[in-house]
Amino acid sequence: MSDAPTIRRMANAIRALSMDAVEKANSGHPGMPMGMADVATVLFTKILKYDATDPHWIDRDRFVLSAGHGSMLLYSLLHLTGSKEMTIDQLKNFRQIGSKTPGHPERGHTESVETTTGPLGAGISNAVGLALAERILAAEYPTVFDHRTFALCSDGDLMEGISQEAIAIAGHYKLNKLVFLWDDNGISIDGHTSLSDSVDQVARFKACGWDAVHVDGHDAAAIEAAIKATEGSDKPTLIACKTIIGFGAPNKQGTEKVHGSALGAEEVAAARKELGWEYPAFEVPDDLRSAWLDAGKRGQSERKAWEKRFDALDDGVRKDLERRLHGDLPEGFAKAMADYKAKLYAEPKELATRKAGEAALTVVKGELPELVSGSADLTPSNNTLTKNMKVITPDDYAGSFMHWGIREHGMAGAINGMAIHGGILPVGSTFLVFADYCRPPLRLAALMGIRVIQVFTHDSIGVGEDGPTHQPVEHLAALRAIPNLNLFRPCDGIETAEAWEVAVGSLKRPSIFALTRQNLPQLRLKDAGENLTAKGAYEIAAAEGTPVVSLFASGSEVSLAVEAKAALDAAGIPTRVVSVPCYDLFADQSGAYRAEVIGTAPVKIAVEAAIRQGWDAIVGSDGGFVGMSSFGDSGPYKQVYEKFGITADAVVALAKEMSSSVS
């Protein structure tokens, strides 16, 4: 019987497949897969709890390739360990249209890819969320959840600002089942990292409450010992793996030349000789292929033992957990929301939509135990900590509210990870103006099609005294520009409740709430018998006769439009008002419905305390607009609205002017 292949030979299979795929595509990053092949081989053959035959097993260890540019490392691992989807033909079609091997890993596009990575820092922040989700769920289901999260990160990941937010969160919350494997190769695209960086990363991580160690990234025994040593830690761990980028490419290894482009035929041939790899492109010898397939099955016994524990759960507990993992809503949810809205109709209140959001969230949380809320240090302002929530602490994960600190980017990235994990519906919150800090994770959430919810309060110049630094004017347009993302700007408590109903039921689209600081009247006073917010836009006030003017508004400006309508009707100018709580959902409706809602009134005016961008799709390029074309100002919010001409009187004046030219 022949000896089992060495770690180095198994790692060389990764190196060969990676350089062959990049060479065939004439595009890609061979350096990281070749440099980190030894580390990845140790992890997948000696440490990681997974079963390649059941890639969605919920208690598997998670592997996040944060250095997504090195995607061929992951694709090679999936192929070698037995992924049915990741055939050799997929590797040969690396970076080609229609393949399962895109340039950077994409969740939902390629099976076994945990999260979409590539924008540096995104993966490690997702890993923090994955590790946090495991701890929260383990506190509730200790016999079901007990797994670890490993993230392979690059120099670039650790240079990005989000890395500090992510590691500070993980250190504070003692996420001891989280391990970062840092590809410490000292090379970035421009050259040696000393050109731009001199941070002692090990010291930085230790200062943030992590264990951190150095290891030779090409010494299999040392790598295995370092990873196994993390198992008893009460902290997250960074393992700084000192590697040679492009290991095995004799003329380019250790330089930026191997970072982001194909090696070239001569260097590939030289690397084959250097590595002792005597096989043609994309060929793996039988002994290595067999050893890798055995590694892919290594976790089957653990999975089967887990299935027995899962089946032993109380029937009700197991069924509810299955519901949570599928993202389904409980049977009583619809009735609870209907009862809540009935109370609003019976007792209309003037309320800021952030307060209306708090009331609706209380009801939602009461029905959805999987909901985990949080705030980036604006809890009293965001109103996302309800009376039926318990705060999560480093010593007690059995809660449902996270204090993220002033870390909006890290919060949004971690929330993506929590949603990716499954079993948790995460909600974050901050001011709308700080959505800029959250934008990269929001874009990735939309790209992945995951259910995350962000509550952004203080949504306009209605912030008032804090002034233009805190008054968002371009943010609604910027967020609406992201495909597959719903931005809700409700006008009252009813629309806010309806928006929550839509958001929690949107399994493949993230949602944003833009909520007011100032009080607003309840405009919806009669139950329409359906969720009108789900249509994105609808007529909230009909004209008295054939309409001459159609007013379109969102959020706080809907009440201004309704006030203007009364004055225009009195002046003999029949006017209708359309509320547009979700521009994105309105765009999803049929052409017939959109045409009906937009209507045929010759005068169309949009009203929103933000810039005009986007509204021409509804009112036309020749339509009217009452809103912002500059930054705001500091002062009491009513005076700020007056200064910028966002008033019912201004709407009336513009409508009269425009209607006179068409009469």
XYZ file of C-alpha atoms in Angstrom:
663
model
C 0.000 0.000 0.000
C 1.499 3.334 -1.022
C 1.997 6.134 1.455
C -0.668 8.842 1.620
C 0.209 11.956 -0.363
C 1.998 14.678 1.562
C 0.376 18.012 2.345
C 2.823 19.635 -0.058
C 1.817 17.378 -2.955
C -1.869 17.935 -2.206
C -1.229 21.665 -2.054
C 0.575 21.500 -5.371
C -2.676 20.289 -6.933
C -4.209 23.618 -5.890
C -1.216 25.493 -7.265
C -1.333 23.702 -10.610
C -5.088 24.064 -11.112
C -4.944 27.736 -10.119
C -2.136 28.703 -12.455
C -3.650 26.627 -15.290
C -7.076 28.282 -14.967
C -5.624 31.784 -14.800
C -3.361 31.008 -17.747
C -6.237 29.707 -19.869
C -8.354 32.762 -19.045
C -5.332 35.054 -19.408
C -6.857 36.857 -16.447
C -6.817 36.448 -12.698
C -4.649 36.306 -9.593
C -2.454 33.190 -9.323
C -0.177 34.509 -6.577
C -2.418 34.126 -3.527
C -3.708 30.602 -4.363
C -0.149 29.421 -4.910
C 1.098 31.118 -1.754
C -1.702 29.983 0.563
C -2.131 26.470 -0.850
C -0.307 24.839 2.077
C -2.447 26.655 4.655
C -5.677 25.842 2.811
C -4.690 22.188 2.457
C -4.033 21.822 6.172
C -7.319 23.540 6.984
C -9.443 21.412 4.645
C -7.755 18.068 5.336
C -7.034 18.336 9.067
C -9.274 20.943 10.696
C -12.417 22.083 8.910
C -15.725 20.431 9.849
C -17.592 20.086 6.582
C -19.105 17.523 4.239
C -18.693 18.168 0.535
C -21.741 15.952 -0.163
C -23.959 18.243 1.939
C -22.614 21.784 1.446
C -25.597 23.421 3.171
C -25.358 21.491 6.446
C -26.149 24.216 8.955
C -23.564 23.184 11.562
C -20.631 23.097 9.144
C -17.590 25.213 9.833
C -17.663 28.321 7.649
C -14.789 29.182 5.323
C -14.722 32.738 3.993
C -12.261 33.704 1.271
C -12.091 37.389 2.104
C -9.203 37.773 -0.338
C -11.679 37.092 -3.115
C -9.235 37.953 -5.877
C -7.634 34.562 -5.109
C -10.863 32.815 -6.085
C -9.072 29.960 -7.851
C -7.930 28.760 -4.429
C -11.561 28.234 -3.441
C -12.644 26.818 -6.788
C -9.747 24.355 -6.730
C -10.672 23.276 -3.204
C -14.313 22.770 -4.169
C -13.353 20.740 -7.213
C -10.830 18.581 -5.386
C -13.071 17.841 -2.386
C -15.891 16.597 -4.584
C -18.311 19.405 -5.330
C -20.666 18.043 -7.987
C -21.041 21.499 -9.458
C -17.345 22.406 -9.593
C -16.286 20.185 -12.479
C -12.973 20.408 -14.285
C -14.811 22.131 -17.133
C -15.840 24.880 -14.726
C -12.189 25.434 -13.840
C -11.329 25.557 -17.528
C -14.010 28.252 -17.957
C -12.652 30.462 -15.169
C -13.803 34.066 -15.555
C -15.993 33.228 -18.551
C -19.638 34.183 -19.010
C -22.014 31.538 -17.713
C -19.421 29.672 -15.649
C -19.617 28.884 -11.952
C -16.124 30.330 -11.595
C -16.447 34.136 -11.801
C -13.479 36.377 -11.126
C -14.488 36.838 -7.491
C -16.615 34.356 -5.508
C -20.352 35.053 -5.596
C -22.813 33.654 -3.084
C -25.889 32.196 -4.770
C -24.075 31.880 -8.073
C -21.660 29.157 -6.987
C -22.651 26.461 -4.504
C -20.516 26.321 -1.353
C -19.456 29.952 -1.677
C -20.491 31.347 1.707
C -20.405 35.027 0.782
C -19.630 37.357 -2.099
C -16.124 38.723 -1.669
C -13.688 40.819 -3.621
C -14.117 44.324 -2.197
C -11.381 43.989 0.395
C -12.508 43.881 4.016
C -16.008 42.702 3.131
C -15.311 39.045 3.796
C -13.745 39.509 7.201
C -16.643 41.693 8.348
C -19.053 39.013 7.094
C -17.027 36.424 9.016
C -17.556 38.408 12.213
C -21.315 38.254 11.567
C -21.162 34.526 10.827
C -19.315 33.884 14.090
C -21.706 36.097 16.030
C -24.742 34.330 14.542
C -23.330 30.982 15.643
C -22.892 32.216 19.221
C -26.422 33.680 19.363
C -27.997 30.517 17.978
C -25.849 28.252 20.169
C -27.154 30.092 23.223
C -30.686 29.128 22.162
C -29.975 25.724 20.608
C -26.824 24.375 22.308
C -27.123 20.868 20.847
C -27.601 22.147 17.288
C -25.021 24.893 16.785
C -21.348 24.391 17.575
C -19.152 25.372 14.666
C -16.309 27.696 13.827
C -15.652 30.396 11.238
C -12.373 30.655 9.350
C -11.560 33.619 7.128
C -8.580 33.800 4.806
C -7.563 37.424 4.506
C -4.930 39.414 2.669
C -2.758 42.435 3.391
C -5.389 44.490 1.580
C -8.187 43.219 3.818
C -6.259 44.379 6.868
C -5.415 47.773 5.358
C -9.051 48.613 4.677
C -10.639 50.731 7.390
C -13.494 48.273 7.906
C -10.971 45.780 9.272
C -10.501 47.853 12.413
C -14.246 48.029 13.009
C -14.636 44.297 12.385
C -11.805 43.156 14.638
C -12.843 45.555 17.406
C -16.378 44.108 17.353
C -15.084 40.527 17.383
C -12.599 41.217 20.156
C -15.120 42.989 22.367
C -17.713 40.251 21.970
C -15.118 37.488 22.538
C -15.974 35.567 19.388
C -13.648 32.714 20.254
C -14.830 30.492 17.408
C -13.492 32.957 14.832
C -10.060 32.498 13.221
C -8.424 34.754 10.638
C -5.701 33.179 8.485
C -3.672 36.124 7.201
C -1.719 35.650 3.991
C 1.273 37.615 5.242
C 3.164 37.790 1.953
C 4.109 41.465 2.050
C 3.065 42.122 -1.551
C 0.272 44.244 -3.011
C -0.409 45.387 -6.567
C 1.985 48.337 -6.366
C 4.835 46.251 -4.963
C 6.065 45.519 -1.458
C 3.629 46.604 1.227
C 6.420 48.618 2.860
C 5.686 51.229 0.189
C 2.543 52.205 2.076
C 2.243 50.262 5.311
C 4.251 49.525 8.449
C 1.543 48.359 10.859
C 2.394 45.567 13.284
C -0.789 43.574 12.637
C -0.182 41.020 15.378
C 0.154 43.823 17.939
C -2.945 45.550 16.527
C -5.073 42.416 16.858
C -3.830 41.780 20.384
C -4.755 45.345 21.309
C -8.285 44.607 20.092
C -8.684 41.579 22.348
C -7.516 38.838 19.982
C -4.947 36.111 20.320
C -2.417 36.561 17.525
C 0.548 34.433 16.462
C 3.077 34.108 13.647
C 3.558 30.871 11.713
C 5.509 29.705 8.674
C 2.780 29.429 6.039
C 4.674 26.709 4.211
C 5.283 24.443 7.224
C 2.347 22.044 7.374
C 3.021 20.809 10.910
C 3.367 24.348 12.253
C 0.187 25.468 10.510
C -1.784 22.540 11.920
C -0.456 23.127 15.438
C -1.279 26.847 15.278
C -4.858 26.258 14.146
C -5.484 23.479 16.659
C -4.146 25.703 19.428
C -7.043 28.107 18.815
C -9.624 25.524 19.905
C -9.301 26.268 23.597
C -9.046 30.043 23.312
C -11.555 32.404 24.874
C -10.759 34.990 22.192
C -10.826 35.206 18.408
C -7.462 34.415 16.833
C -5.298 35.839 14.063
C -2.728 33.470 12.577
C -0.204 35.454 10.569
C 0.910 32.953 7.934
C 4.234 34.075 6.478
C 4.059 33.008 2.851
C 5.717 33.569 -0.508
C 3.234 34.919 -3.013
C 3.242 32.761 -6.142
C 5.109 29.985 -4.320
C 6.711 27.685 -6.890
C 6.976 30.173 -9.755
C 10.766 30.523 -9.666
C 11.190 33.801 -11.527
C 8.146 35.699 -10.267
C 7.375 34.383 -6.776
C 7.696 36.930 -3.991
C 6.972 39.849 -6.332
C 3.977 41.859 -7.502
C 4.425 40.280 -10.965
C 2.576 37.176 -9.772
C -0.206 39.068 -7.995
C -2.779 39.988 -10.619
C -1.935 38.496 -13.990
C -1.282 35.158 -15.662
C 2.209 33.745 -15.200
C 2.807 33.206 -18.912
C 3.631 29.916 -20.630
C 7.336 29.979 -19.806
C 6.793 30.646 -16.096
C 4.057 28.011 -15.881
C 6.469 25.475 -17.335
C 9.185 26.609 -14.929
C 6.768 26.334 -11.995
C 5.826 22.798 -12.973
C 9.495 21.861 -12.921
C 10.093 23.675 -9.627
C 7.146 21.931 -7.965
C 7.851 18.550 -9.478
C 4.444 18.627 -11.143
C 4.770 16.404 -14.197
C 1.160 16.405 -15.347
C -0.549 18.252 -18.213
C -2.764 21.283 -17.610
C -5.851 20.560 -15.478
C -4.784 16.982 -14.773
C -4.595 15.674 -11.186
C -3.094 12.219 -10.564
C -5.353 9.537 -9.125
C -3.661 9.285 -5.720
C -4.043 13.001 -5.076
C -7.584 13.090 -6.371
C -8.505 10.173 -4.094
C -6.902 11.807 -1.070
C -8.738 15.053 -1.710
C -12.079 13.282 -2.151
C -11.496 11.504 1.163
C -10.919 14.919 2.757
C -14.248 16.090 1.360
C -16.011 13.195 3.106
C -14.123 13.563 6.378
C -17.008 15.295 8.151
C -19.753 12.824 7.253
C -19.705 11.077 10.628
C -20.014 14.422 12.442
C -22.871 15.427 10.184
C -24.731 12.176 10.842
C -24.252 12.550 14.599
C -25.571 16.100 14.317
C -28.639 14.878 12.405
C -29.479 12.581 15.296
C -29.247 15.488 17.751
C -31.398 17.628 15.482
C -34.043 14.893 15.140
C -34.073 14.511 18.929
C -35.308 18.058 19.417
C -38.856 18.613 20.631
C -41.155 18.590 17.590
C -42.300 22.153 18.086
C -38.779 23.441 18.626
C -37.466 21.593 15.585
C -40.270 22.796 13.309
C -39.842 26.399 14.400
C -36.081 26.196 13.861
C -36.662 24.730 10.400
C -39.019 27.635 9.692
C -36.345 30.081 10.772
C -33.672 28.417 8.660
C -35.942 28.585 5.610
C -36.801 32.221 6.315
C -40.521 31.548 6.534
C -42.835 33.673 8.675
C -44.821 32.079 11.522
C -48.512 31.436 11.063
C -49.539 34.099 13.559
C -47.530 36.924 11.995
C -50.152 38.148 9.518
C -52.857 38.284 12.204
C -50.588 40.107 14.666
C -49.838 42.785 12.075
C -53.497 43.047 11.071
C -54.493 43.528 14.716
C -51.790 46.170 15.155
C -52.925 48.131 12.102
C -56.537 47.896 13.259
C -55.514 49.726 16.434
C -53.830 52.425 14.364
C -56.980 52.912 12.305
C -59.104 53.032 15.456
C -56.841 55.522 17.235
C -54.942 57.679 14.696
C -51.871 59.406 16.124
C -49.448 62.090 15.027
C -46.134 60.337 15.289
C -42.591 60.487 13.934
C -42.066 57.489 11.694
C -39.041 56.479 13.780
C -41.476 56.109 16.711
C -43.999 54.394 14.461
C -41.170 52.110 13.432
C -40.420 51.270 17.041
C -44.062 50.368 17.656
C -44.233 48.179 14.549
C -40.864 46.566 15.354
C -42.178 45.618 18.794
C -44.989 43.677 17.153
C -42.660 42.105 14.580
C -40.167 41.035 17.238
C -42.976 39.525 19.306
C -43.745 37.168 16.421
C -40.212 36.615 15.086
C -37.806 35.373 17.759
C -35.094 35.181 15.080
C -35.006 38.978 14.714
C -31.783 40.480 16.078
C -31.738 44.272 16.144
C -28.961 46.738 16.826
C -27.682 50.280 16.483
C -24.400 52.007 15.736
C -24.458 53.977 19.006
C -27.709 55.796 18.201
C -30.079 53.529 20.094
C -32.188 56.294 21.737
C -32.532 58.064 18.376
C -33.086 55.091 16.088
C -35.678 53.511 18.408
C -34.639 49.976 17.437
C -34.304 48.608 20.987
C -37.832 47.599 21.916
C -39.186 46.545 25.295
C -39.283 42.883 24.254
C -35.572 42.748 23.380
C -32.633 41.747 25.567
C -29.163 43.190 24.997
C -26.413 40.819 23.839
C -23.200 41.062 25.869
C -19.759 39.428 25.613
C -20.791 37.130 28.458
C -24.360 36.409 27.363
C -25.334 35.826 23.743
C -28.921 34.897 24.643
C -30.296 38.239 23.516
C -31.608 40.045 20.476
C -30.026 43.517 20.451
C -26.462 44.463 19.508
C -24.637 47.590 20.568
C -22.337 47.939 17.538
C -20.578 51.087 18.681
C -19.744 53.861 16.235
C -18.950 51.348 13.520
C -21.530 51.707 10.753
C -19.424 49.969 8.086
C -18.511 47.083 10.367
C -22.115 46.761 11.540
C -23.447 46.538 7.994
C -20.815 43.978 7.001
C -21.465 41.851 10.081
C -25.223 42.022 9.539
C -24.677 40.582 6.058
C -22.791 37.710 7.680
C -25.595 37.094 10.176
C -28.149 36.890 7.365
C -25.876 34.614 5.331
C -25.547 32.238 8.279
C -29.274 31.530 8.427
C -31.675 31.339 11.344
C -31.381 35.053 12.108
C -33.123 38.099 10.661
C -30.701 40.975 11.334
C -31.665 44.636 11.678
C -29.156 47.483 11.905
C -29.683 51.185 12.413
C -28.041 54.598 12.228
C -28.847 58.021 10.738
C -29.606 58.139 7.000
C -26.719 60.533 6.395
C -24.360 57.805 7.656
C -25.663 55.356 5.067
C -22.561 56.408 3.152
C -20.526 54.344 5.616
C -22.829 51.366 5.037
C -23.027 51.543 1.275
C -20.463 48.849 0.306
C -22.151 46.141 2.442
C -25.589 47.321 1.287
C -24.511 46.918 -2.327
C -23.181 43.438 -1.616
C -26.378 42.491 0.245
C -28.364 43.494 -2.831
C -25.967 41.623 -5.108
C -26.269 38.479 -2.973
C -30.023 38.824 -2.580
C -30.122 38.378 1.188
C -32.676 39.503 3.758
C -31.135 42.255 5.814
C -32.929 45.334 7.120
C -31.382 48.706 7.909
C -33.327 51.380 9.781
C -32.007 54.828 8.861
C -33.652 57.601 10.853
C -33.342 61.406 10.676
C -34.079 61.144 6.986
C -34.024 64.731 5.694
C -33.481 68.408 6.438
C -36.118 67.697 9.084
C -33.125 66.820 11.272
C -33.067 70.563 11.864
C -30.526 71.982 14.290
C -27.727 69.484 13.574
C -27.341 71.209 10.239
C -26.162 70.192 6.767
C -23.543 67.698 7.991
C -26.389 65.579 9.347
C -29.115 66.416 6.828
C -29.196 63.878 3.993
C -30.172 65.324 0.621
C -28.564 63.018 -1.972
C -28.830 59.766 -0.028
C -32.302 58.671 -1.124
C -31.315 58.922 -4.785
C -28.001 57.178 -4.162
C -29.612 54.253 -2.362
C -32.418 53.941 -4.892
C -29.720 53.553 -7.540
C -28.686 50.173 -6.082
C -30.469 47.342 -7.926
C -32.465 44.755 -5.940
C -32.826 46.898 -2.834
C -36.059 48.295 -1.380
C -35.911 51.739 0.183
C -39.039 52.503 2.193
C -39.878 56.105 3.107
C -43.283 55.787 4.765
C -45.582 58.741 5.335
C -47.250 57.538 8.538
C -47.683 54.654 10.963
C -49.772 52.575 8.574
C -47.224 52.717 5.776
C -44.473 52.003 8.307
C -46.239 48.850 9.475
C -46.903 47.780 5.902
C -43.251 48.339 5.050
C -42.206 46.045 7.902
C -44.560 43.375 6.557
C -42.927 43.586 3.143
C -39.370 43.754 4.468
C -39.521 40.663 6.675
C -41.109 38.706 3.847
C -38.501 39.726 1.265
C -36.146 36.758 1.389
C -34.056 37.784 -1.605
C -33.945 41.560 -1.321
C -32.537 43.766 1.445
C -34.653 46.622 2.800
C -33.941 50.118 4.068
C -36.253 52.296 6.153
C -35.833 56.071 5.907
C -37.691 57.434 8.938
C -38.377 60.906 10.275
C -37.300 62.655 13.409
C -40.321 64.993 13.302
C -43.945 64.050 13.965
C -46.275 63.388 11.031
C -50.065 63.072 10.860
C -51.645 59.706 10.150
C -52.964 60.037 6.610
C -54.343 56.539 6.127
C -57.573 56.400 8.119
C -59.435 53.541 6.447
C -58.307 49.974 5.911
C -57.866 49.384 2.184
C -57.965 45.624 2.669
C -54.519 45.170 1.151
C -50.920 46.229 1.683
C -50.697 49.321 -0.520
C -47.055 49.959 0.377
C -46.209 46.646 -1.307
C -47.164 48.287 -4.619
C -44.569 50.994 -4.122
C -46.956 53.838 -4.960
C -50.697 54.387 -4.851
C -53.268 57.166 -4.888
C -53.710 58.265 -1.296
C -56.098 61.151 -2.072
C -58.283 61.290 -5.182
C -59.138 64.440 -7.114
C -62.561 66.011 -6.980
C -63.358 65.643 -10.663
C -60.962 65.197 -13.567
C -57.502 65.861 -12.134
C -55.475 68.742 -13.475
C -52.612 68.225 -11.019
C -50.988 65.042 -9.719
C -48.728 65.431 -6.696
C -46.232 62.650 -5.963
C -44.433 62.530 -2.628
C -42.765 60.250 -0.126
C -42.415 60.258 3.628
C -42.889 63.535 5.438
C -43.721 65.391 2.242
C -46.899 63.386 1.596
C -48.662 65.402 4.277
C -47.452 68.615 2.600
C -48.905 67.380 -0.681
C -52.230 66.560 0.977
C -52.313 70.044 2.510
C -51.532 71.587 -0.887
C -54.279 69.498 -2.508
C -56.877 71.015 -0.195
C -55.813 74.522 -1.201
C -55.735 73.668 -4.915
C -59.157 72.008 -4.782
C -60.492 75.127 -3.091
C -58.999 77.199 -5.913
C -60.840 75.112 -8.493
C -57.832 73.053 -9.577
C -58.725 69.376 -9.099
C -55.711 67.670 -7.559
C -54.812 64.128 -6.591
C -51.995 62.909 -4.352
C -49.914 59.784 -4.868
C -47.826 58.429 -2.017
C -44.599 56.767 -3.148
C -43.323 54.864 -0.087
C -41.053 52.581 -2.142
C -39.830 53.768 -5.506
C -38.201 50.369 -6.129
C -41.386 48.337 -5.640
C -43.303 50.741 -7.847
C -40.802 50.086 -10.634
C -41.556 46.362 -10.248
C -45.268 46.789 -10.964
C -46.893 46.171 -14.323
C -46.845 48.888 -16.935
C -50.617 49.157 -16.693
C -50.533 49.729 -12.943
C -47.742 52.304 -13.176
C -49.633 54.163 -15.892
C -52.802 54.151 -13.798
C -51.026 55.523 -10.732
C -49.072 58.158 -12.642
C -52.303 59.171 -14.364
C -53.030 61.614 -17.145
C -53.179 64.927 -15.282
C -51.330 67.505 -17.401
C -49.431 68.831 -14.376
C -47.213 66.450 -12.469
C -45.145 67.575 -9.492
C -42.855 65.582 -7.218
C -42.344 66.698 -3.628
C -39.450 65.350 -1.575
C -36.984 66.965 0.826
C -34.085 65.592 -1.197
C -32.585 66.088 -4.651
C -34.682 65.558 -7.772
C -32.652 62.695 -9.243
C -34.902 59.742 -10.073
C -38.214 61.534 -10.003
C -38.258 62.296 -13.733
C -39.217 58.649 -14.300
C -42.571 59.505 -12.703
C -43.220 63.192 -13.403
C -41.240 63.467 -16.643
C -38.343 65.765 -17.395
C -40.801 68.646 -17.808
C -42.583 67.885 -14.539
C -42.366 70.094 -11.488
C -40.273 69.464 -8.417
C -40.346 70.891 -4.913
C -37.308 69.757 -3.003
C -33.583 70.301 -2.536
C -30.865 71.326 -4.950
C -28.237 72.138 -2.322
C -27.151 71.120 1.144
C -29.304 72.120 4.119
C -28.881 74.525 7.012
C -28.919 74.540 10.791
C -32.047 75.638 12.604
C -35.469 74.475 13.830
C -36.756 72.059 11.208
C -39.863 74.057 10.294
C -37.699 77.089 9.592
C -35.306 74.986 7.530
C -38.225 73.734 5.415
C -39.364 77.341 4.991
C -35.897 78.500 3.930
C -35.665 75.915 1.170
C -39.235 76.361 0.004
C -40.482 72.905 0.858
C -43.938 73.913 2.023
C -47.540 73.385 1.032
C -47.657 77.002 -0.139
C -44.700 76.415 -2.450
C -46.398 73.359 -3.910
C -49.605 75.318 -4.461
C -47.742 78.176 -6.147
C -45.889 75.849 -8.526
C -49.060 73.906 -9.345
C -50.960 77.118 -10.149
C -48.117 78.357 -12.335
C -47.862 75.097 -14.255
C -51.624 74.599 -14.587
C -52.078 78.104 -15.979
C -49.800 77.241 -18.902
C -51.802 74.143 -19.829
C -55.322 75.494 -19.325
